[in-house]
């Protein structure tokens, strides 16, 4: 069975004809050709595929594409401001060593974004909890926490000011 | 304070911005026009005769372009240094990961379907899954041709007189330690795309840590296919983690080559996570018997180790890990009498590879657990015991390793201070320590330990460096960049590093042995010095000064003796280019360290310098559940010089976390040859929830031979982690766990056994 879904993808109204069984990750990577979101396991265990659907971080590898009908999807490609300014989380991950091989980074950054949008000043435990589904084999997480903390310490207003949503 | 403009600065990873925005391309993300998808059929038995393979149904499936079996593999196409592993098997299979057939199809689904249509008839053979059983005369033979399951590898040394030293020793301890399979779990799974042009030259995009050696392997493969005098170009996409997993070429790469050859189309083979667990290699498991003894003052007198290594069904670098185990065995602490023997044994299990530390974590687990036991037996504080025996600059070890810079004592001090400062006498809490030595200045395993670098400067004051080094996320690109920028008076953003393509990058033996900073760094420095010579001459001419007076810094060439005389470097370069007899600057340099291949008796100075470190950990053990919680961790390392402290700390944190997983949670559960936990639910990589506070003091000993004094730091972070934790557990509850990983069940069993005794 195929069907047509309409959704906002990284700020753009989008329509796609999909099969019922297509996953959101397949839609994003194979149909839309946006390869920033990664597949590390394909079974909901590593978080490399994390994207944000209507403010919620989800594992795109488990999420059916059909379910985004009428919703808003944001991936790593849609995080920086279209004028080229990076999201503060991107800057922080770069500057604090939160990225080594980088394979976990898109998912890690999107999970962190969902966390900070909801809770701009998380405790270390809250950060650990929010990122528990995002595996990283390179960093030992230390500099990833540093990265998230660097942003959470900033003024909430400042974060919002450069988030792409606010610029629409 | 040092007077460097770029060295020692925490410059973010050069490609981090592309990674943070989702722009970089991993092998997962690459598609070529007309590309086919390859898939491999693996064995259903750990040991069986292949009676018949029927590929007719698979071949008939629309969309299938090629189906190949062992019959299509040229007999000379073999993998691994022992050449016992054809990329697709004929006659019989010796492990579950044995490749039996492969297909190429227009899409992945069709390829998968085709694989399921291949009918293989097997005749099961008795298997052997325990290396000690496999050593018995009546054990089933894995490779009949080999006539024994014991590999003919020469891992045996004896320096001094261990028996005599043992008789003299005031205290002796003797134990058996063991460690099982763990695996790299690179977040990016393996994959390759092979593509032939019409002159039969091969381009292969693949995840590799050894572009030059892989190129050689693939050239040999082409030769076996009858394609002589052809060219192979290896392109590395961005690599999602290495940790040693990519130090050999794999069957899937060769199969992609064969399928591309059969179809005349680019063929991509991409592993999913389950395949990654089942069909890539592990760290070498080991059974280790160790005896050590000291005199009444705590001076080590001897170390005697024998090991049995489960080689699995085929031979990759895992079987050569004893060559690196020898380093801690002969040279961690001063120990005059040493004996070591390791036997590698074929079984019907999965086979091992290089993995961060290359045998050192296994050997150090036995040595440092045993050192702690010995210190306690001798009644000497274990940190003090380590200091009594610590290596010193100027030492030559029994294996003829020449210790140059050595910060081991400072590392031990730092660890002890930090552990003492948090002393709490809480019940169930304990502290433990362990030290490490590792190669820090290359490792001459291969005939060459070299790396090349080429630099070209343009009209705009920018440099491009072509390096042999491989970046796998560790920051090889940054190190090369910072060294060249510093030397040429440029800024980081002026230097672009190219490290991805054997067509343009010079030779390098590979990203192994923590050698990249030292060897690729020295190569880059050598090339930069050559250009610097030309630049200073040019500047001296233009500024009417002497080359010796010219200083290059932050994009400007100036005269140290006259502050009025200066010229921007880009302008200087244009002047040189656009004048009569125009000149554009470029240079190349090949650096091969002055280290030695080990001789017949394994003596020889393997590395130009050695990296040292000490780790300390505080744990809490819950005696009801057996759970071990790491409360805090300190990892002090002698790094020579920190070229980039940010990335250096990242190597240590990541290494330590991997080491904690090795100590406590990770194991590939292999039952009768079958991997039972090929997913992240059941294979326990530590997550953010398990993260522990780690401090990473850096001891700078400014090594005389290192680039700007630096030594390697890629692997040391995970070398002494397991014994430090095992020692802390002993300190906490008085039981010694000798088998990794230290699971709650093992802790509970050990407590029970102790209480019953
Ligand atoms: S790829 Fe989706 S959780 Fe791993
Ligand atoms: S940076 Fe490599 S997995 Fe996280």
Coordinates of C-alpha atoms and ligand atoms in Angstrom, one line a residue, chain A residues 98-105 135-139, chain B residues 187, ligand 2:
Chain A
X98 CA 32.0 16.4 21.6
X99 CA 32.8 15.0 18.2
X100 CA 35.4 12.5 17.2
X101 CA 34.5 10.1 14.5
X102 CA 31.2 12.0 14.3
X103 CA 28.9 9.0 13.5
X104 CA 26.9 9.5 16.7
X105 CA 27.0 13.3 16.5
X135 CA 25.7 5.6 22.1
X136 CA 29.1 7.0 21.5
X137 CA 32.1 4.7 21.2
X138 CA 34.7 7.4 20.8
X139 CA 34.4 10.1 23.5
Chain B
X187 CA 29.3 3.2 15.4
Ligands
LIG2 S1 32.2 10.4 18.1 FE1 32.5 8.4 17.3 S2 30.7 7.4 18.0 FE2 30.6 9.3 19.0

